[in-house]
XYZ file of C-alpha atoms in Angstrom:
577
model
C 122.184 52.098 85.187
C 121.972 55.798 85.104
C 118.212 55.682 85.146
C 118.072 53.062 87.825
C 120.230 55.210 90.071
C 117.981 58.406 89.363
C 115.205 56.749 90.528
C 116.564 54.843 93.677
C 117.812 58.667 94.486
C 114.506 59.665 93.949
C 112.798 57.288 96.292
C 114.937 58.096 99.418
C 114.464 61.924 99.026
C 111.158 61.880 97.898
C 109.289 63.387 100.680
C 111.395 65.946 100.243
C 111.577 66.488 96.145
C 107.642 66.606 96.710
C 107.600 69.265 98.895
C 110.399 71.417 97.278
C 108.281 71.331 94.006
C 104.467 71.701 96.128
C 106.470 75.394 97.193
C 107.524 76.145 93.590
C 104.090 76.314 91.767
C 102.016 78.872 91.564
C 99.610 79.615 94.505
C 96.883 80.599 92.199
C 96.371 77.039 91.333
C 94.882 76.149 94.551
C 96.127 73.262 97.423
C 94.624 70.475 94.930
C 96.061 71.270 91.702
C 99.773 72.172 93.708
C 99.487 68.805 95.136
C 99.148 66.957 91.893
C 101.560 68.744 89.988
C 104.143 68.124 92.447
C 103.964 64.570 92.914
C 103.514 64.479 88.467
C 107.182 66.187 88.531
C 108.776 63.616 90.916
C 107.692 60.866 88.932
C 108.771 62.051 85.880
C 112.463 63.090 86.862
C 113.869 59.953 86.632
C 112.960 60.693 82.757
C 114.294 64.489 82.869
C 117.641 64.040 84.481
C 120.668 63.258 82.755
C 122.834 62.615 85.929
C 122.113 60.938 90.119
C 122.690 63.520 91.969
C 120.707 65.288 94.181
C 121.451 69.042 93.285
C 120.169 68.232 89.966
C 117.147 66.393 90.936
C 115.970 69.262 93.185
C 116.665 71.774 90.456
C 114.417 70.197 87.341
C 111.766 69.692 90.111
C 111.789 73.529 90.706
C 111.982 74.141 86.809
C 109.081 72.028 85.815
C 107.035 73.147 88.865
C 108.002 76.607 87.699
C 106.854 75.796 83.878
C 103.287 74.014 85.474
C 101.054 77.083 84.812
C 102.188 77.721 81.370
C 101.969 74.205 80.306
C 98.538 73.968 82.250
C 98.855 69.884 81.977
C 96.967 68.915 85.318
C 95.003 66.673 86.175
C 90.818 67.529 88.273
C 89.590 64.611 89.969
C 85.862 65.586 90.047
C 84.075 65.979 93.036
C 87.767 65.425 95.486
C 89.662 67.591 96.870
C 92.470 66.578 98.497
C 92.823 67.958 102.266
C 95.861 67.835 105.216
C 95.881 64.556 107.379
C 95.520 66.498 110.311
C 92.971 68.901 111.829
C 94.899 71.432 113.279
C 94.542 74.961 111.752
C 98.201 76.090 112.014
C 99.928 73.953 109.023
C 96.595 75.746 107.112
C 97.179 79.281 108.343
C 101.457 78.509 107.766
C 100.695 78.115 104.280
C 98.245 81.164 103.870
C 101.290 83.183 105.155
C 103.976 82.013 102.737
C 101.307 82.160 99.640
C 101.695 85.985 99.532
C 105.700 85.015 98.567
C 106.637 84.134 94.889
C 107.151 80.577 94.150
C 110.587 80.767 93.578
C 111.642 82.160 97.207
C 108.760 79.499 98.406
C 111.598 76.668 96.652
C 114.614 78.338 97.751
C 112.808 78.467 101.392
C 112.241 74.633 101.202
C 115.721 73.785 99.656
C 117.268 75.395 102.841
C 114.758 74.215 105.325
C 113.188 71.165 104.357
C 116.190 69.486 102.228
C 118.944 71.051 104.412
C 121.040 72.698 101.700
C 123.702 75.427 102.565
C 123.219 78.445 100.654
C 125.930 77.998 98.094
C 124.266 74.722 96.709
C 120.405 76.521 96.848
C 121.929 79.314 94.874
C 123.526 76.822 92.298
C 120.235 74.595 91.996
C 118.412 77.836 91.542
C 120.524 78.949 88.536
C 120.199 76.009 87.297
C 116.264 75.795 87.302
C 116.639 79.213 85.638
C 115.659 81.209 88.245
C 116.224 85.156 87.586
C 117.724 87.208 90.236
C 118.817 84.003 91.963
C 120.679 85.933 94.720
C 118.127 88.391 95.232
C 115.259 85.074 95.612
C 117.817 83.508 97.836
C 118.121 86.693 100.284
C 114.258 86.465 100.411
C 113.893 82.758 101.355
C 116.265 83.537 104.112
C 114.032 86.146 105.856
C 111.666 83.524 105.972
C 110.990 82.342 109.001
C 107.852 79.999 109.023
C 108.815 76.475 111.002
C 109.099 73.855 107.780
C 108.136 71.136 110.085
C 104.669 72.788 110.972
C 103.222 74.032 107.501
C 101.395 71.755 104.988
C 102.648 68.480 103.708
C 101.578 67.601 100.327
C 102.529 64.002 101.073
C 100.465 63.823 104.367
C 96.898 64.092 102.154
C 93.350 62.822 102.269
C 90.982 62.656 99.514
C 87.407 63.409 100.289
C 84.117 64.901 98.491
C 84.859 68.880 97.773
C 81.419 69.938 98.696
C 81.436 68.796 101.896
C 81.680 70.958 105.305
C 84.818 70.942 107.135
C 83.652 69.303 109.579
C 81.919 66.257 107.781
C 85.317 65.803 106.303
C 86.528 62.259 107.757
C 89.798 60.276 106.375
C 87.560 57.025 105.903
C 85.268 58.750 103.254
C 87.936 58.353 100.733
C 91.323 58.367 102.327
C 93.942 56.741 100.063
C 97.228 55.732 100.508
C 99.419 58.196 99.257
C 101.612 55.749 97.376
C 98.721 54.562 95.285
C 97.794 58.057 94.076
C 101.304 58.799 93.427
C 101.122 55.655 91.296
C 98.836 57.069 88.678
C 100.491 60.253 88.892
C 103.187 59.168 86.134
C 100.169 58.884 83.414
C 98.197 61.783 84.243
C 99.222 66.103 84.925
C 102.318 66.332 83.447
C 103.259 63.576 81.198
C 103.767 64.117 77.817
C 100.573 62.314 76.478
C 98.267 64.906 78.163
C 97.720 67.295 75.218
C 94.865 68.983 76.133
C 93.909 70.459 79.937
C 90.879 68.426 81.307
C 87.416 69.332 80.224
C 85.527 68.352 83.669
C 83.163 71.321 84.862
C 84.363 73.747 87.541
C 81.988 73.627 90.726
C 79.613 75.994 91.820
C 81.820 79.075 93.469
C 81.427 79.463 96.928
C 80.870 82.301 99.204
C 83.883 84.554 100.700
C 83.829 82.743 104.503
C 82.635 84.508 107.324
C 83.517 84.681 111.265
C 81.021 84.393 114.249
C 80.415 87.931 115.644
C 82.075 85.759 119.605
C 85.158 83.986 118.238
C 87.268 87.326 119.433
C 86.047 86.686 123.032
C 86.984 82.621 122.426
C 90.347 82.884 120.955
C 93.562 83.214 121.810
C 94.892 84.977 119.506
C 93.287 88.488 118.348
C 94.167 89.302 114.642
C 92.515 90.001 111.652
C 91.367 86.189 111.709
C 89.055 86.870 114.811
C 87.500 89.947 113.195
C 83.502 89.026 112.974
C 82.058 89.748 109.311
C 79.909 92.916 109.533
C 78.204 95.126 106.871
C 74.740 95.578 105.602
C 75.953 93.694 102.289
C 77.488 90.868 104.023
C 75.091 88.628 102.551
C 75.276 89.681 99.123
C 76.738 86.708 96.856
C 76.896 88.633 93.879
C 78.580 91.741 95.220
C 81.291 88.575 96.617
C 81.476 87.007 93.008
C 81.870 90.373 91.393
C 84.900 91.643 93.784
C 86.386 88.366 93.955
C 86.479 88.298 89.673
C 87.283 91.533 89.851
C 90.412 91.282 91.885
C 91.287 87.903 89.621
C 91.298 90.057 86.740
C 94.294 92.139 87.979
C 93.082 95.954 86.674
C 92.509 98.456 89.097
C 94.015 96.554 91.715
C 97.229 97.848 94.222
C 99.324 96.882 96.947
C 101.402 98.451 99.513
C 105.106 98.483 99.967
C 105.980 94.998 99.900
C 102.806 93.361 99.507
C 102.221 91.342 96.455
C 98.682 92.338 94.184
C 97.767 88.970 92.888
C 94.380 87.231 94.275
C 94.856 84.473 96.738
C 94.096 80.759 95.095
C 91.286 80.547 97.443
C 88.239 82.879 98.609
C 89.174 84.555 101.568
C 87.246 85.912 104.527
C 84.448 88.368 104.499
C 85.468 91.727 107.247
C 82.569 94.207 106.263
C 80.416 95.065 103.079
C 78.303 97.830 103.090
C 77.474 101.321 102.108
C 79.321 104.321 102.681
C 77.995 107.116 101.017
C 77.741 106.678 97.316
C 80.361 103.983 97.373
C 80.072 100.308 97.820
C 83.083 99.173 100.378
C 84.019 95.302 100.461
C 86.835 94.544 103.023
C 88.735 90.714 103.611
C 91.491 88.977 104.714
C 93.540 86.175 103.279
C 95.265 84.896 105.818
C 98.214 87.145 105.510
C 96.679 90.257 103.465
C 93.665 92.691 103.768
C 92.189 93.726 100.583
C 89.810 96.874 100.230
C 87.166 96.700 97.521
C 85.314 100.059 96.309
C 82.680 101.147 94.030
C 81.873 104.396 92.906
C 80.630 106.373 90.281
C 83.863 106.502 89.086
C 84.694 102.723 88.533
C 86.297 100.297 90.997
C 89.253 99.971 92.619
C 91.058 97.499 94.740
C 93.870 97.789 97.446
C 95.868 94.875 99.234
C 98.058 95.138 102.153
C 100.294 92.953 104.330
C 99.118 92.076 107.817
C 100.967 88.606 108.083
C 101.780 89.677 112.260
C 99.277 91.700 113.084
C 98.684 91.371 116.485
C 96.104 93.062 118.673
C 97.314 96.749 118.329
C 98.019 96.736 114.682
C 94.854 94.783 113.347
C 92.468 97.148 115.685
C 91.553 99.669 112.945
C 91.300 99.205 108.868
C 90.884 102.654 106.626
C 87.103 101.799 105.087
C 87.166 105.372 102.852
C 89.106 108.364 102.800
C 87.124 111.487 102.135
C 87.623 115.254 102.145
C 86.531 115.074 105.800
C 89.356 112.899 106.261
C 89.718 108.743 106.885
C 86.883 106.368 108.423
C 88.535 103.235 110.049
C 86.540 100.061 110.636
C 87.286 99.137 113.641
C 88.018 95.337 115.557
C 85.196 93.844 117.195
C 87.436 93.975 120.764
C 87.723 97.888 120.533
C 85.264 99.296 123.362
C 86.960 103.172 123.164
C 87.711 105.226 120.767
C 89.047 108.938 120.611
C 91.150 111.772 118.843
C 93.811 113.533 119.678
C 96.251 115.487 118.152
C 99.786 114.614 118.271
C 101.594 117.344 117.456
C 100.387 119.009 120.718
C 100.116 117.599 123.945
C 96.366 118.247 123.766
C 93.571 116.018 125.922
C 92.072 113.687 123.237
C 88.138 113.942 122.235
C 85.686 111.105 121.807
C 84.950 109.675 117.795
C 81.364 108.684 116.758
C 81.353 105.132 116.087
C 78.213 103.211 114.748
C 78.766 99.539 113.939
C 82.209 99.576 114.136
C 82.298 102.374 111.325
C 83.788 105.334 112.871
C 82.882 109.141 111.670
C 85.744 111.087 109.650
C 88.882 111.799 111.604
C 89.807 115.411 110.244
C 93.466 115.701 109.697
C 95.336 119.106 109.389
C 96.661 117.894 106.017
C 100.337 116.141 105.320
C 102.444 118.420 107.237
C 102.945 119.896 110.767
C 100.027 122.306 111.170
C 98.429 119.129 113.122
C 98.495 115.396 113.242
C 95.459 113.680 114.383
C 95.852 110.136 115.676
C 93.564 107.385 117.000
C 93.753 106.991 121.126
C 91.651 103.186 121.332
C 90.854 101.145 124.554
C 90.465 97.403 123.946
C 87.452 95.671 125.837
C 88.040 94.253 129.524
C 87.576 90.955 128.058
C 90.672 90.801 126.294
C 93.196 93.237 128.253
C 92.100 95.488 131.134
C 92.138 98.916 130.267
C 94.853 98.910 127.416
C 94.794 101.910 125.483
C 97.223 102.819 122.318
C 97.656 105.054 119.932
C 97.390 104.593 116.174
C 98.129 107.003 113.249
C 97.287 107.173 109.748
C 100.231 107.022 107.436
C 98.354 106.207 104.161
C 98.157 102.591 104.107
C 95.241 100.305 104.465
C 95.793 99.566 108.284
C 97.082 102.582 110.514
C 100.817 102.308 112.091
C 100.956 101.247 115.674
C 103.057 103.959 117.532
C 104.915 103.777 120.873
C 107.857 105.272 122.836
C 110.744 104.055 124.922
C 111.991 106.051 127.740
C 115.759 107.081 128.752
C 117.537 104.003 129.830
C 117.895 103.538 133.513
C 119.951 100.779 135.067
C 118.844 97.144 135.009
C 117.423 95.362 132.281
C 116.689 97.612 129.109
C 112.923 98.920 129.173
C 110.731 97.823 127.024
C 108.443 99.869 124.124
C 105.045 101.853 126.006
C 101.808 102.907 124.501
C 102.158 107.043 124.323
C 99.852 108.023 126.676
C 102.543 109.153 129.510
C 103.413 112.835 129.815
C 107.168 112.473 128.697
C 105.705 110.379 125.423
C 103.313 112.866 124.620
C 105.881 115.247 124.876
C 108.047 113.776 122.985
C 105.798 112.509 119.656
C 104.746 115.984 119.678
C 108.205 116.869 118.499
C 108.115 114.003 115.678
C 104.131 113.983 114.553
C 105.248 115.951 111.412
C 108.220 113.933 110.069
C 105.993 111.181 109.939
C 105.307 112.305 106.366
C 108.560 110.632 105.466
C 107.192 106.995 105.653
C 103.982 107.984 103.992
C 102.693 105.184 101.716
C 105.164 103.306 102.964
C 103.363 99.902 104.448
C 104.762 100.777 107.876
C 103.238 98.487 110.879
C 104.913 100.456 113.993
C 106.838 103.117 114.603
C 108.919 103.767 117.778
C 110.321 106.653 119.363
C 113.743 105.830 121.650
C 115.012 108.484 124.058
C 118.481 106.436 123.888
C 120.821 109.504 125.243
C 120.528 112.825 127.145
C 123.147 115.411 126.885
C 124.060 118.776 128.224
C 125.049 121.127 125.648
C 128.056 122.931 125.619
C 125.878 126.016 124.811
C 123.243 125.036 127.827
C 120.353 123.358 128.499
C 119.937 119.462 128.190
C 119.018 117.776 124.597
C 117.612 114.272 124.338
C 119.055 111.550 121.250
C 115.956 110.058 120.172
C 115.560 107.136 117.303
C 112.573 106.460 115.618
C 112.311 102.929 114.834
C 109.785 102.106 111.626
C 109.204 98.541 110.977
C 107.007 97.908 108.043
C 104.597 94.809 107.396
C 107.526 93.494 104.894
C 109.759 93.248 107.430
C 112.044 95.793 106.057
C 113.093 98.585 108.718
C 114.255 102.125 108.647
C 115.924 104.184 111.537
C 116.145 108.217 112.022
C 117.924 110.010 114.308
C 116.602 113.156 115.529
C 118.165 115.766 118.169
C 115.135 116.910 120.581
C 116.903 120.414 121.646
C 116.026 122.061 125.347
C 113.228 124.754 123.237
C 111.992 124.321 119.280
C 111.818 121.474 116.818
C 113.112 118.084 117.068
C 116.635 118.359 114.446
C 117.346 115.679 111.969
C 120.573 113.647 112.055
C 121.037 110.799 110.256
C 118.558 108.402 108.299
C 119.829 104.680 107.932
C 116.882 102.692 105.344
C 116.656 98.959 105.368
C 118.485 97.994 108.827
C 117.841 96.525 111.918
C 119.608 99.618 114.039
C 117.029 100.884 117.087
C 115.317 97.449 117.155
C 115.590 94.427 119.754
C 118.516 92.983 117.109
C 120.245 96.119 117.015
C 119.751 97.693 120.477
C 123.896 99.609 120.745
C 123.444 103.123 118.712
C 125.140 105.966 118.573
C 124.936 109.123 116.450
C 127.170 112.674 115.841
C 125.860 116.117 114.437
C 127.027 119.693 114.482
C 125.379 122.192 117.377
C 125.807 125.669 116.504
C 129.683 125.813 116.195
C 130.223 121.997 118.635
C 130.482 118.433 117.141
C 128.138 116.476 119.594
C 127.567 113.071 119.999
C 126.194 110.236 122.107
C 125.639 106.275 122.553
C 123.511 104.445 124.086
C 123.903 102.996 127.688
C 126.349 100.227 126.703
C 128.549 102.801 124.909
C 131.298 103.754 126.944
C 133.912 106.031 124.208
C 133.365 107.544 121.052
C 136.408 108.146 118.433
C 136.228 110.577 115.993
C 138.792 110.580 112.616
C 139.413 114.065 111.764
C 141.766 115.968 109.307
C 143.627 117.104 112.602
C 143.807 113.524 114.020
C 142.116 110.866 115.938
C 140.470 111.665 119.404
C 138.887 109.426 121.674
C 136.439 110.925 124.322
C 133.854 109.368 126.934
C 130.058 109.136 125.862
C 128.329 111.758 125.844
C 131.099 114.161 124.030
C 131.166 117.700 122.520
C 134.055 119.909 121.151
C 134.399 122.626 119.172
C 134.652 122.485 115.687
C 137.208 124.411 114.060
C 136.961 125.746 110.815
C 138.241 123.303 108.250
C 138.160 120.643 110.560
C 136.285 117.320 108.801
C 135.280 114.408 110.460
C 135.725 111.264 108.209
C 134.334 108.587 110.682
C 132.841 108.242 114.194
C 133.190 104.761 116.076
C 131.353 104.171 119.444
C 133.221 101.264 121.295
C 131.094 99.349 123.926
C 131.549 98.634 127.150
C 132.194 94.691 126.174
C 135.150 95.556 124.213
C 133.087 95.306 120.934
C 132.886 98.671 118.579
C 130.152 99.828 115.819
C 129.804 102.735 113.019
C 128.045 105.919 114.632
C 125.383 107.795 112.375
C 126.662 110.730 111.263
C 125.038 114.495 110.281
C 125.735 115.225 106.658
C 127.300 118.614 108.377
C 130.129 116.524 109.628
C 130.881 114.352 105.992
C 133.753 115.679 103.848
């Protein structure tokens, strides 16, 4: 009875047991093998389970999807591949994005979304499929934020002849009813009687894809996806073959902050090959990473970074080679301006040599704040009249996007600008050197907030500014900085990993010491600040200064808002007992 109820159990949730244990093998297996293996699990648990219920069910799905690679018991069909049902490229380009994530967070990710499990009962099912760091997986899987009803569905399938172009790909070649394949499943992959891994050939390996030099002017929507393939080695197979076994092999091969190394279980996309100097430079894109290929002298080397929402700004410039001359950027086919400028001074900016969308060296002052050279590009007429923004090099694969937000007026709150006003120039020249502090970070865009203005009790009128750095991860840092009425910008308080100064987190408010004052500010919705000191509690309108006494310490600053609502200011280190 216990076997019969296992497997009525598994029938009604099997759609979903299918897809749980598609998310938990391992990408580099490829959409074909994934599919297989999946289905092979859910017909075997009626075998594997000792109990009905679904918690169990989902979590030896996820353990013997999990185990799949090691025991490397799948099954090839020669010649098929097995495709999605439908056309569209979205379920195709869904998946590319949540390849780059480990298996297990892919499972916990389905558990919550497709089989509608609260958290408590996706962490148990997790520990029980002998997951490590279960909690930490499970705090992934909930920052993930792809649509479960839009990405691929290994139970939605059509078999048809691998070696034929997408488009000759029809569902009457060879389109078989899922059930039937499912059928066979239980004998083949991962039952116990397949000993050995199949012995049919591999096919021929196929060129990295490449992109018509027009699709930018054709789509809408301008990422890394639209770039056209360029290079004088474009059409080099071997120099493809030898980078794509090269990153397969693992050695010599990096990532950014928050970007995971492994190759993608497909080819991806060709950018650019070509020459630059001595070195051989091979750029593409995954779907959801850019990868950076180069051959010297010295040996090879290959770098991967996250670009999974790269939008026109952020995917307008790639770093081809750094030299002693300083970075060259390849640049997006839709750039049709480029310049330097220096943003540590509120310099005019000078025009960049560009030939073939390789740019000449942008000389830097070095990491510091002698200078900070930044890129100042202008997007073609076909895609958005006259937009111009401002890029700097932070020591990642793609440059950060910056931009600036203004004092807050009334109304509705403004929205992020490009710099290229007066008052944003002015103001990034007082933050181009502390920059250095998310160097090599993976950061995709960095704002600068004016959220406060102040007049100091020793004169003259300072401006609160936050700098907002969101990285490619999703992870997010904020810094507050003082910008004083003459001299540098002053440091505040740092918060790392948060969502304060962004659109979630838009109510901030920070205290420091001025010369012998405690100052401090909110932003527009704060209406008082209280401050807990070793002399007692005070509670004074937004902005507020007073003087600090000696021996006077500030244990905690709390802005309350204008909706009744209060939240933790960020406090100097100067004011900390």
């Amino acid at each position: 009875m216990r076997r019969e109820h296992a497997e009525n159990l598994v029938g009604e949730l099997y759609d979903s047991l299918v897809f749980v244990a598609f998310q938990a093998t391992s990408s580099r297996l490829g959409r074909h093998r994934r599919v297989l293996i999946a289905h092979s699990v859910v017909q075997r648990l009626p075998q594997l389970v000792y109990g009905d219920a679904a918690p169990e069910l989902y979590g030896v799905a996820i353990r013997e999807a999990l185990r799949a690679e090691e025991k490397r018991r799948w099954v090839r069909i020669r010649g098929l591949q097995f495709f999605p049902m439908s056309e569209s490229l979205e379920p195709l380009q869904l998946e590319e994005s949540l390849r780059v994530l480990a298996p297990e967070v892919r499972a916990a990710w389905a558990l919550r979304q497709r089989a509608g499990l609260d958290d408590a009962t996706t962490l148990a099912i997790l520990q029980t499929a002998g997951v490590s760091a279960a909690t930490a997986v499970l705090a992934a899987a909930q920052l993930v934020t792809a649509p479960v009803d839009q990405v691929f569905d290994p139970c939605a399938v059509k078999l048809a002849p691998e070696w034929q172009p997408p488009k000759r790909r029809r569902p009457w070649i060879l389109a078989l009813p899922l059930v039937l394949i499912a059928a066979g499943l239980s004998i083949w992959g991962l039952s116990r009687d397949a000993d050995r891994p199949a012995t049919a050939a591999e096919p021929v390996a196929q060129k990295f894809s490449t992109t018509q030099a027009d699709l930018w002017r054709r789509t809408s929507k301008l990422d890394f996806s639209a770039w056209s393939t360029r290079g004088a080695l474009a059409q080099d197979n071997q120099l493809q073959e030898r980078v794509w076994r090269f990153w397969q092999a693992g050695q010599g091969v990096t990532a950014a902050d928050g970007t995971t190394p492994a190759a993608p279980a497909e080819r991806p996309s060709l950018l650019y090959a070509g020459r630059l100097g001595d070195a051989v430079v091979v750029l593409m894109y995954d779907g959801a990473r850019v990868a950076r290929y180069r051959q010297t002298g010295a040996g090879e080397e290959l770098r991967v970074d996250r670009v999974d929402s790269a939008d026109l700004m952020t995917s307008a410039a790639v770093v081809l080679e750094r030299t002693s001359a300083g970075p060259r950027y390849l640049l997006a086919p839709w750039i049709a301006g480029v310049a330097v400028r220096d943003l540590s001074t509120r310099g005019a900016s000078r025009p960049l040599a560009v030939k073939d969308g390789v740019t000449a060296a942008v000389r830097d002052g070095g990491r510091g704040c002698r200078s900070r050279n930044v890129l100042e590009l202008r997007s073609s007429s076909a895609v958005a009249e006259k937009h111009a923004f401002v890029l700097a090099d932070l020591g990642d694969l793609m440059p950060a996007h910056l931009t600036y937000m203004p004092l807050p007026s009334r109304g509705a709150a403004r929205s992020p600008r490009e710099v290229l006003s007066r008052d944003a120039r002015t103001s990034w020249a007082l933050h181009a050197c502390g920059l250095d502090a998310w160097h090599n970070r993976g950061v995709r865009l960095v704002n600068s907030w004016h959220f406060a203005e102040q007049q100091l009790p020793t004169g003259g009128t300072a401006r609160w500014t936050c700098l907002r750095v969101d990285g490619w991860s999703g992870r997010g840092d904020a810094a507050i900085r003082l910008e004083p009425p003459t001299g540098p910008a002053q440091p505040v308080a740092t918060a790392a990993n948060t969502s304060n100064c962004s659109r979630f987190a838009q109510n901030i408010a920070a205290a420091t010491v001025w010369r012998n004052f405690v100052i401090a500010a909110g932003s527009r919705h704060v209406a008082q600040l209280r401050f807990e000191t070793s002399r007692g509690t005070s509670s004074l309108t937004s902005p507020a200064a007073f003087p600090l006494r000696a021996g006077t310490t500030i244990s905690s600053v709390r802005a309350q808002l204008n909706n009744g609502k209060s939240i933790t200011a960020l406090t100097s280190p100067a004011l900390r007992p």
